[in-house]
CSV table of C-alpha atoms and ligand atoms in Angstrom, one decimal:
chain,number,residue,atom,x,y,z
A,1223,MET,CA,0.2,0.3,-0.2
A,1224,THR,CA,1.3,3.1,-1.1
A,1225,ASP,CA,0.4,7.2,0.3
A,1226,SER,CA,-1.6,9.1,-1.9
A,1227,ILE,CA,1.0,11.8,-3.6
A,1228,GLU,CA,1.6,14.8,-2.6
A,1229,ARG,CA,2.8,17.8,-4.7
A,1230,ILE,CA,5.0,21.0,-3.3
A,1231,LYS,CA,7.4,23.9,-4.8
A,1232,CYS,CA,10.9,22.5,-2.5
A,1233,LEU,CA,11.9,19.8,-1.1
A,1234,ILE,CA,14.8,19.5,0.5
A,1235,ILE,CA,17.1,16.7,1.5
A,1236,GLY,CA,19.1,17.1,4.6
A,1237,SER,CA,19.2,18.3,7.8
A,1238,GLY,CA,22.2,19.9,8.9
A,1239,PRO,CA,23.4,23.9,8.1
A,1240,ALA,CA,23.5,23.9,4.5
A,1241,GLY,CA,19.8,22.0,4.5
A,1242,TYR,CA,18.5,24.1,7.1
A,1243,THR,CA,19.2,27.9,6.1
A,1244,ALA,CA,18.1,26.9,2.7
A,1245,ALA,CA,14.9,26.1,4.5
A,1246,ILE,CA,14.9,29.3,6.9
A,1247,TYR,CA,15.5,31.5,2.6
A,1248,ALA,CA,12.5,29.5,1.0
A,1249,ALA,CA,10.4,29.6,3.6
A,1250,ARG,CA,10.7,33.2,3.8
A,1251,ALA,CA,10.5,33.1,-0.8
A,1252,ASP,CA,7.1,31.4,-0.1
A,1253,LEU,CA,7.9,28.3,-1.3
A,1254,HIS,CA,6.5,25.7,1.8
A,1255,PRO,CA,10.0,23.9,1.6
A,1256,VAL,CA,9.5,20.7,2.9
A,1257,ILE,CA,13.0,19.2,4.7
A,1258,ILE,CA,13.3,15.2,5.0
A,1259,THR,CA,15.9,15.2,7.4
A,1260,GLY,CA,17.5,11.8,6.5
A,1261,LEU,CA,18.8,9.6,9.7
A,1262,GLU,CA,21.5,11.9,11.2
A,1263,MET,CA,18.8,14.5,12.0
A,1264,GLY,CA,21.4,18.0,12.5
A,1265,GLY,CA,23.9,16.5,10.2
A,1266,GLN,CA,27.8,16.0,11.1
A,1267,LEU,CA,27.4,19.0,13.9
A,1268,THR,CA,25.8,17.2,16.1
A,1269,THR,CA,28.5,13.9,16.4
A,1270,THR,CA,31.1,17.0,17.2
A,1271,THR,CA,30.7,18.6,21.2
A,1272,GLU,CA,31.5,22.0,20.8
A,1273,VAL,CA,31.4,24.3,18.2
A,1274,ASP,CA,33.5,27.6,18.2
A,1275,ASN,CA,33.9,29.1,15.0
A,1276,PHE,CA,30.3,30.3,13.7
A,1277,PRO,CA,29.5,33.9,13.5
A,1278,GLY,CA,27.2,35.3,16.6
A,1279,TYR,CA,28.0,32.5,19.2
A,1280,PRO,CA,30.8,34.9,20.9
A,1281,ALA,CA,31.1,32.0,23.7
A,1282,GLY,CA,30.6,29.0,21.2
A,1283,VAL,CA,28.1,26.5,21.1
A,1284,ASP,CA,27.2,23.3,21.5
A,1285,GLY,CA,26.5,21.1,18.1
A,1286,THR,CA,23.0,20.0,18.5
A,1287,LYS,CA,21.9,22.4,20.4
A,1288,MET,CA,23.5,25.1,17.1
A,1289,MET,CA,20.9,22.2,15.3
A,1290,GLU,CA,18.0,22.8,17.0
A,1291,ASP,CA,17.8,26.7,17.1
A,1292,LEU,CA,18.9,26.7,12.9
A,1293,LYS,CA,15.4,24.1,12.4
A,1294,ALA,CA,13.3,26.2,14.7
A,1295,GLN,CA,14.2,28.7,13.0
A,1296,ALA,CA,13.3,27.4,9.6
A,1297,GLU,CA,10.0,25.7,11.2
A,1298,ARG,CA,9.5,29.9,12.7
A,1299,PHE,CA,9.1,30.8,8.1
A,1300,GLY,CA,6.9,27.8,8.1
A,1301,THR,CA,9.4,25.0,7.3
A,1302,GLU,CA,7.6,20.9,7.7
A,1303,VAL,CA,10.8,19.5,8.4
A,1304,ARG,CA,10.0,15.1,8.5
A,1305,PHE,CA,12.4,13.4,9.7
A,1306,GLY,CA,12.5,10.1,7.7
A,1307,SER,CA,15.3,8.9,4.2
A,1308,VAL,CA,14.5,9.5,0.9
A,1309,SER,CA,14.7,6.2,-0.4
A,1310,ASN,CA,14.0,6.6,-3.9
A,1311,ILE,CA,14.6,9.7,-7.0
A,1312,GLU,CA,13.3,10.1,-10.2
A,1313,LEU,CA,15.1,13.9,-11.5
A,1314,SER,CA,13.5,15.3,-13.9
A,1315,LYS,CA,15.9,16.4,-17.0
A,1316,GLU,CA,12.8,18.9,-17.9
A,1317,THR,CA,12.8,23.3,-17.7
A,1318,GLY,CA,9.7,23.2,-15.2
A,1319,GLY,CA,9.7,19.0,-14.8
A,1320,ILE,CA,8.1,17.3,-12.1
A,1321,HIS,CA,10.9,15.5,-9.1
A,1322,LYS,CA,9.6,12.6,-7.9
A,1323,ILE,CA,11.0,11.6,-4.3
A,1324,GLU,CA,9.3,8.0,-2.9
A,1325,VAL,CA,10.3,8.7,1.5
A,1326,ASP,CA,10.7,5.8,4.0
A,1327,GLY,CA,9.4,3.4,0.9
A,1328,SER,CA,6.1,4.1,0.9
A,1329,LYS,CA,5.1,7.9,0.9
A,1330,HIS,CA,5.4,9.9,-2.8
A,1331,ILE,CA,6.2,13.1,-3.5
A,1332,GLU,CA,6.7,15.6,-6.6
A,1333,ALA,CA,8.5,18.5,-6.7
A,1334,GLU,CA,9.1,21.2,-8.7
A,1335,THR,CA,12.6,22.2,-7.5
A,1336,VAL,CA,15.2,19.8,-5.2
A,1337,ILE,CA,17.6,21.3,-3.4
A,1338,ILE,CA,20.6,18.8,-2.2
A,1339,ALA,CA,21.7,19.1,1.1
A,1340,THR,CA,23.2,15.2,2.4
A,1341,GLY,CA,26.2,16.2,2.8
A,1342,ALA,CA,29.5,14.7,3.5
A,1343,THR,CA,30.6,11.7,6.1
A,1344,ALA,CA,33.9,11.2,8.1
A,1345,LYS,CA,35.7,8.0,7.7
A,1346,TYR,CA,37.1,6.2,10.9
A,1347,LEU,CA,39.2,3.5,11.0
A,1348,GLY,CA,36.4,1.7,12.7
A,1349,ILE,CA,38.5,0.2,16.3
A,1350,GLU,CA,37.0,0.0,18.9
A,1351,SER,CA,38.6,2.5,21.1
A,1352,GLU,CA,38.5,5.3,18.7
A,1353,GLN,CA,34.7,5.1,18.2
A,1354,ARG,CA,34.3,5.0,22.5
A,1355,LEU,CA,36.8,8.5,22.7
A,1356,ARG,CA,35.1,10.2,19.6
A,1357,GLY,CA,34.5,13.6,21.2
A,1358,GLY,CA,36.6,12.9,24.1
A,1359,GLY,CA,39.9,13.8,22.2
A,1360,VAL,CA,39.6,11.8,18.9
A,1361,SER,CA,37.7,14.0,15.8
A,1362,ALA,CA,38.0,14.5,12.2
A,1363,CYS,CA,37.5,18.2,11.7
A,1364,ALA,CA,41.1,19.7,12.9
A,1365,THR,CA,39.3,23.5,11.6
A,1366,CYS,CA,36.8,22.5,14.3
A,1367,ASP,CA,38.1,21.4,17.4
A,1368,GLY,CA,42.1,21.7,17.2
A,1369,PHE,CA,41.9,24.9,18.7
A,1370,PHE,CA,41.6,22.5,22.4
A,1371,TYR,CA,44.7,20.8,22.0
A,1372,LYS,CA,46.5,24.1,22.2
A,1373,GLY,CA,49.9,24.3,22.9
A,1374,GLN,CA,49.2,20.0,23.1
A,1375,ASP,CA,50.5,16.9,21.1
A,1376,VAL,CA,48.5,16.0,19.0
A,1377,ILE,CA,48.2,12.5,16.5
A,1378,VAL,CA,47.1,12.7,12.5
A,1379,VAL,CA,45.9,9.5,10.5
A,1380,GLY,CA,46.2,9.6,7.1
A,1381,GLY,CA,48.6,10.3,4.9
A,1382,GLY,CA,46.2,12.7,1.5
A,1383,ASP,CA,45.9,16.0,1.2
A,1384,THR,CA,43.6,16.5,3.6
A,1385,ALA,CA,45.6,15.1,6.7
A,1386,ALA,CA,48.5,16.8,4.8
A,1387,GLU,CA,46.4,20.4,5.5
A,1388,GLU,CA,45.2,19.4,8.7
A,1389,ALA,CA,48.8,18.3,10.3
A,1390,THR,CA,50.0,21.4,9.3
A,1391,TYR,CA,47.4,23.6,10.8
A,1392,LEU,CA,47.3,21.7,13.8
A,1393,ALA,CA,51.0,22.6,13.8
A,1394,ASN,CA,50.6,25.9,14.0
A,1395,ILE,CA,48.6,25.6,16.7
A,1396,CYS,CA,49.7,22.6,19.4
A,1397,ASN,CA,53.1,21.9,20.7
A,1398,LYS,CA,53.9,19.1,18.1
A,1399,VAL,CA,52.3,16.8,15.6
A,1400,THR,CA,52.6,13.4,14.4
A,1401,MET,CA,51.2,11.7,11.1
A,1402,LEU,CA,50.9,8.2,11.0
A,1403,ILE,CA,51.1,6.8,7.4
A,1404,ARG,CA,50.3,3.2,6.4
A,1405,ARG,CA,52.6,2.7,3.7
A,1406,ASP,CA,56.1,4.3,2.5
A,1407,GLU,CA,55.1,7.2,1.1
A,1408,LEU,CA,52.1,10.1,1.3
A,1409,ARG,CA,49.5,10.2,-1.0
A,1410,ALA,CA,48.9,14.2,-0.8
A,1411,SER,CA,50.0,16.4,-3.6
A,1412,LYS,CA,54.5,17.2,-3.9
A,1413,ALA,CA,53.1,21.0,-2.8
A,1414,MET,CA,51.5,19.7,0.4
A,1415,GLN,CA,54.0,16.9,0.8
A,1416,ASN,CA,56.5,20.0,1.3
A,1417,ARG,CA,54.7,21.5,3.3
A,1418,VAL,CA,54.5,19.0,5.7
A,1419,PHE,CA,58.0,18.0,5.5
A,1420,LYS,CA,59.2,21.6,6.4
A,1421,THR,CA,57.3,22.3,9.4
A,1422,LYS,CA,59.1,21.1,12.1
A,1423,ASN,CA,57.1,20.5,14.9
A,1424,LEU,CA,55.9,17.7,12.4
A,1425,GLU,CA,57.0,14.0,12.6
A,1426,VAL,CA,56.0,11.3,9.8
A,1427,LEU,CA,56.0,8.4,10.6
A,1428,PHE,CA,55.5,5.7,7.5
A,1429,ASN,CA,54.5,2.0,7.6
A,1430,THR,CA,52.8,3.0,11.0
A,1431,GLU,CA,49.6,2.6,12.3
A,1432,LEU,CA,46.6,3.1,15.1
A,1433,GLU,CA,46.4,0.2,17.0
A,1434,GLU,CA,44.6,1.6,20.1
A,1435,VAL,CA,43.1,4.9,21.6
A,1436,LEU,CA,44.2,4.7,24.8
A,1437,GLY,CA,42.3,6.6,27.7
A,1438,GLU,CA,42.1,7.4,31.4
A,1439,LYS,CA,38.4,8.4,33.1
A,1440,LYS,CA,38.1,11.7,34.6
A,1441,MET,CA,36.4,12.5,37.7
A,1442,MET,CA,32.9,12.9,35.8
A,1443,GLY,CA,33.2,9.7,34.2
A,1444,ASP,CA,34.5,11.0,31.0
A,1445,GLU,CA,36.7,9.3,29.5
A,1446,VAL,CA,39.6,11.1,27.0
A,1447,VAL,CA,42.5,10.7,24.6
A,1448,THR,CA,46.0,10.7,27.0
A,1449,GLY,CA,47.8,9.0,24.5
A,1450,VAL,CA,48.1,6.2,21.3
A,1451,ARG,CA,49.3,2.6,20.6
A,1452,VAL,CA,50.3,2.6,17.1
A,1453,ILE,CA,52.4,-0.6,15.0
A,1454,ASN,CA,55.1,-0.8,12.7
A,1455,ASN,CA,53.8,-2.9,9.9
A,1456,GLN,CA,56.9,-3.9,8.9
A,1457,THR,CA,58.8,-4.9,11.9
A,1458,LYS,CA,55.8,-4.9,13.8
A,1459,GLU,CA,56.8,-3.6,17.2
A,1460,THR,CA,54.3,-1.8,19.1
A,1461,HIS,CA,55.2,1.8,20.5
A,1462,THR,CA,53.1,4.2,22.9
A,1463,ILE,CA,53.3,7.5,21.7
A,1464,ASP,CA,51.5,10.3,24.7
A,1465,VAL,CA,48.5,12.5,22.9
A,1466,LYS,CA,46.1,14.6,23.8
A,1467,GLY,CA,44.0,14.8,20.8
A,1468,VAL,CA,43.4,11.9,18.3
A,1469,PHE,CA,42.4,13.6,14.3
A,1470,ILE,CA,41.5,10.9,12.0
A,1471,ALA,CA,41.9,12.4,8.4
A,1472,ILE,CA,41.1,9.9,6.3
A,1473,GLY,CA,38.7,11.2,4.6
A,1474,HIS,CA,35.2,11.8,3.9
A,1475,LYS,CA,32.1,9.9,1.8
A,1476,PRO,CA,29.9,12.3,0.0
A,1477,ASN,CA,26.1,10.5,0.2
A,1478,THR,CA,25.3,11.1,-3.2
A,1479,GLU,CA,24.2,7.2,-3.8
A,1480,LEU,CA,20.5,8.7,-4.5
A,1481,PHE,CA,22.0,10.0,-7.5
A,1482,GLU,CA,24.4,7.7,-9.0
A,1483,GLY,CA,23.4,8.0,-12.9
A,1484,GLN,CA,21.1,11.3,-12.8
A,1485,LEU,CA,23.6,14.3,-11.1
A,1486,GLU,CA,27.4,14.4,-12.4
A,1487,MET,CA,29.7,14.1,-9.9
A,1488,ASP,CA,33.5,14.3,-10.1
A,1489,ALA,CA,35.8,11.2,-9.5
A,1490,ASN,CA,35.3,10.9,-6.2
A,1491,LYS,CA,31.2,11.2,-6.0
A,1492,TYR,CA,31.0,15.0,-5.3
A,1493,LEU,CA,27.9,16.4,-6.8
A,1494,ILE,CA,29.2,18.7,-9.5
A,1495,THR,CA,27.9,22.7,-9.6
A,1496,LYS,CA,28.2,25.3,-11.7
A,1497,GLY,CA,30.2,28.4,-11.7
A,1498,LYS,CA,28.9,30.0,-8.6
A,1499,SER,CA,25.8,28.8,-8.7
A,1500,SER,CA,24.1,26.0,-6.6
A,1501,LYS,CA,22.8,24.4,-10.0
A,1502,THR,CA,23.6,21.0,-10.8
A,1503,ASN,CA,23.5,19.2,-14.4
A,1504,LEU,CA,19.6,19.4,-14.6
A,1505,PRO,CA,17.3,22.5,-13.8
A,1506,GLY,CA,15.4,22.4,-10.8
A,1507,VAL,CA,18.5,20.8,-8.9
A,1508,PHE,CA,20.3,22.4,-6.9
A,1509,ALA,CA,23.1,21.2,-3.7
A,1510,CYS,CA,24.6,22.8,-1.2
A,1511,GLY,CA,26.6,22.5,1.6
A,1512,ASP,CA,29.3,19.5,2.0
A,1513,VAL,CA,27.8,17.1,-0.6
A,1514,GLN,CA,29.4,19.7,-3.8
A,1515,ASP,CA,32.5,20.7,-1.1
A,1516,HIS,CA,35.2,18.6,-0.5
A,1517,GLU,CA,37.2,21.8,0.3
A,1518,TYR,CA,36.3,23.6,2.8
A,1519,ARG,CA,33.5,22.3,4.2
A,1520,GLN,CA,32.2,24.2,7.2
A,1521,ALA,CA,29.0,25.1,9.1
A,1522,VAL,CA,29.2,28.9,7.9
A,1523,THR,CA,30.7,27.5,3.5
A,1524,ALA,CA,27.7,25.3,4.2
A,1525,ALA,CA,25.5,27.6,5.4
A,1526,GLY,CA,26.0,30.0,2.9
A,1527,SER,CA,25.8,27.2,0.2
A,1528,GLY,CA,22.6,26.5,1.6
A,1529,CYS,CA,21.3,30.2,1.3
A,1530,MET,CA,22.4,30.3,-2.4
A,1531,ALA,CA,20.3,27.3,-3.2
A,1532,ALA,CA,17.1,28.6,-2.3
A,1533,LEU,CA,17.8,31.8,-3.7
A,1534,ASP,CA,18.6,29.7,-6.7
A,1535,ALA,CA,15.7,27.4,-6.4
A,1536,GLU,CA,13.3,30.4,-6.1
A,1537,ARG,CA,14.8,32.2,-9.4
A,1538,TYR,CA,14.2,29.5,-11.5
A,1539,LEU,CA,10.9,29.3,-10.3
A,1540,ALA,CA,10.0,33.0,-10.9
A,1541,ALA,CA,11.1,32.4,-14.4
A,1542,ILE,CA,9.3,29.0,-15.5
A,1543,GLU,CA,6.5,31.3,-13.9
A,1544,GLU,CA,7.0,34.4,-16.1
B,1955,LIG,P1,42.2,10.9,0.0
B,1955,LIG,O1,41.3,9.6,-0.3
B,1955,LIG,O2,43.3,11.4,-0.3
B,1955,LIG,O3,43.5,10.3,1.3
B,1955,LIG,C1,43.2,9.5,2.5
B,1955,LIG,C2,44.8,8.8,3.6
B,1955,LIG,O4,44.5,8.6,3.8
B,1955,LIG,C3,45.4,8.1,2.2
B,1955,LIG,O5,47.2,8.6,3.1
B,1955,LIG,C4,44.9,7.0,3.0
B,1955,LIG,O6,45.9,6.5,2.8
B,1955,LIG,C5,44.6,7.3,4.4
B,1955,LIG,N1,43.9,5.9,4.7
B,1955,LIG,C6,43.2,5.4,3.9
B,1955,LIG,N2,41.9,5.1,5.0
B,1955,LIG,C7,42.9,4.7,5.7
B,1955,LIG,C8,42.8,3.8,7.0
B,1955,LIG,N3,42.3,2.9,7.8
B,1955,LIG,N4,43.8,3.5,7.6
B,1955,LIG,C9,44.8,4.5,7.8
B,1955,LIG,N5,45.3,5.2,6.4
B,1955,LIG,C10,44.4,5.3,5.7
B,1955,LIG,O7,41.6,11.5,0.7
B,1955,LIG,P2,41.5,13.2,1.4
B,1955,LIG,O8,40.3,13.0,2.3
B,1955,LIG,O9,43.5,13.4,1.6
B,1955,LIG,O10,41.3,13.9,0.6
B,1955,LIG,C11,39.8,13.6,-0.9
B,1955,LIG,C12,40.1,14.3,-2.1
B,1955,LIG,O11,40.4,15.8,-2.0
B,1955,LIG,C13,41.6,14.1,-3.0
B,1955,LIG,O12,41.1,13.8,-4.1
B,1955,LIG,C14,42.4,15.2,-2.3
B,1955,LIG,O13,43.2,15.7,-3.0
B,1955,LIG,C15,41.2,16.9,-2.4
B,1955,LIG,N6,41.4,17.6,-1.5
B,1955,LIG,C16,42.3,18.0,-1.8
B,1955,LIG,C17,42.7,20.2,-1.0
B,1955,LIG,C18,43.0,20.9,-1.4
B,1955,LIG,O14,43.6,20.9,-3.0
B,1955,LIG,N7,43.8,22.2,-1.5
B,1955,LIG,C19,42.4,19.6,0.4
B,1955,LIG,C20,42.0,18.6,0.6
B,1955,LIG,C21,41.3,16.9,-0.3
B,1955,LIG,P3,47.0,5.3,1.4
B,1955,LIG,O15,47.7,6.6,0.5
B,1955,LIG,O16,47.8,4.1,1.7
B,1955,LIG,O17,44.8,4.6,0.7
């Protein structure tokens, strides 16, 4: 049994800063947007603790609280926020065409515009201690959390451009940064490698993998990182390194499976948007936030691009009506 089909002007997929900002603008433009939140309501920010770099919060803000505020702001202007997951989508190739969306395998929506804000997911190693200490010293975002480790020692896992960027960024703040590289070379571009090797307080350990994150329970019962045990995958020797922070930088996975074969993507499956806009290759379909940005990946840049997507959707609809 399927529900009847609902027709709307603007469907937003994803409830991170990009999706909610798109909703605030789309609602204020009378597009009566509906957000399908995805299963991780609020997006990646709900998995971090304190957000200190979003403008307007001088004392910082809890990531989950910030997303609740953004949701409330979107709802204030009439956005309908629905918890659920898009299970199938058929995007129209025609200007003025109708996009067909299936939610949770049964509900059907037809939308004149679709704003994709499904984000990207940071990859983790998957070891138990790493998962246990997320939020207690294990992070996947140096720009977000690096400041908490000012003057301390940290490690970065990974050898791509992201890891190289995060390690050099952290070296400016921290006492010492150690990079763990599982092979005998970095994957990062030569320019980034040069920056890594020129940074004095940054040590690179090749053929080295993270075996366990070590933690200690504090008075309040919270566990915090005290070090890591690493293994040389050639000699099988292990040793421990005392660090307060562990940054996992082994890549991100954009959440784009739904759009494969319909929307243009780059080699890493990020959606491609045209020039400075949020326009995808299909009319009436817009993308914002981390799903189309592997470079900046900040809450504030995602929010900015969400605003752009709503303005692009509004202008697209206005042009059709004329
Ligand atoms: P990449 O896939 O390029 O690199 C991932 C790194 O993590 C590699 O060194 C990889 O090792 C390592 N890794 C993966 N899995 C594990 C694991 N289980 N254990 C240990 N190490 C692991 O991801 P990035 O996020 O760095 O970059 C993604 C894309 O974005 C790239 O195309 C990159 O060039 C681009 N980018 C560009 C930037 C810029 O231009 N300023 C900045 C950031 C990213 P291995 O090499 O052995 O596979």
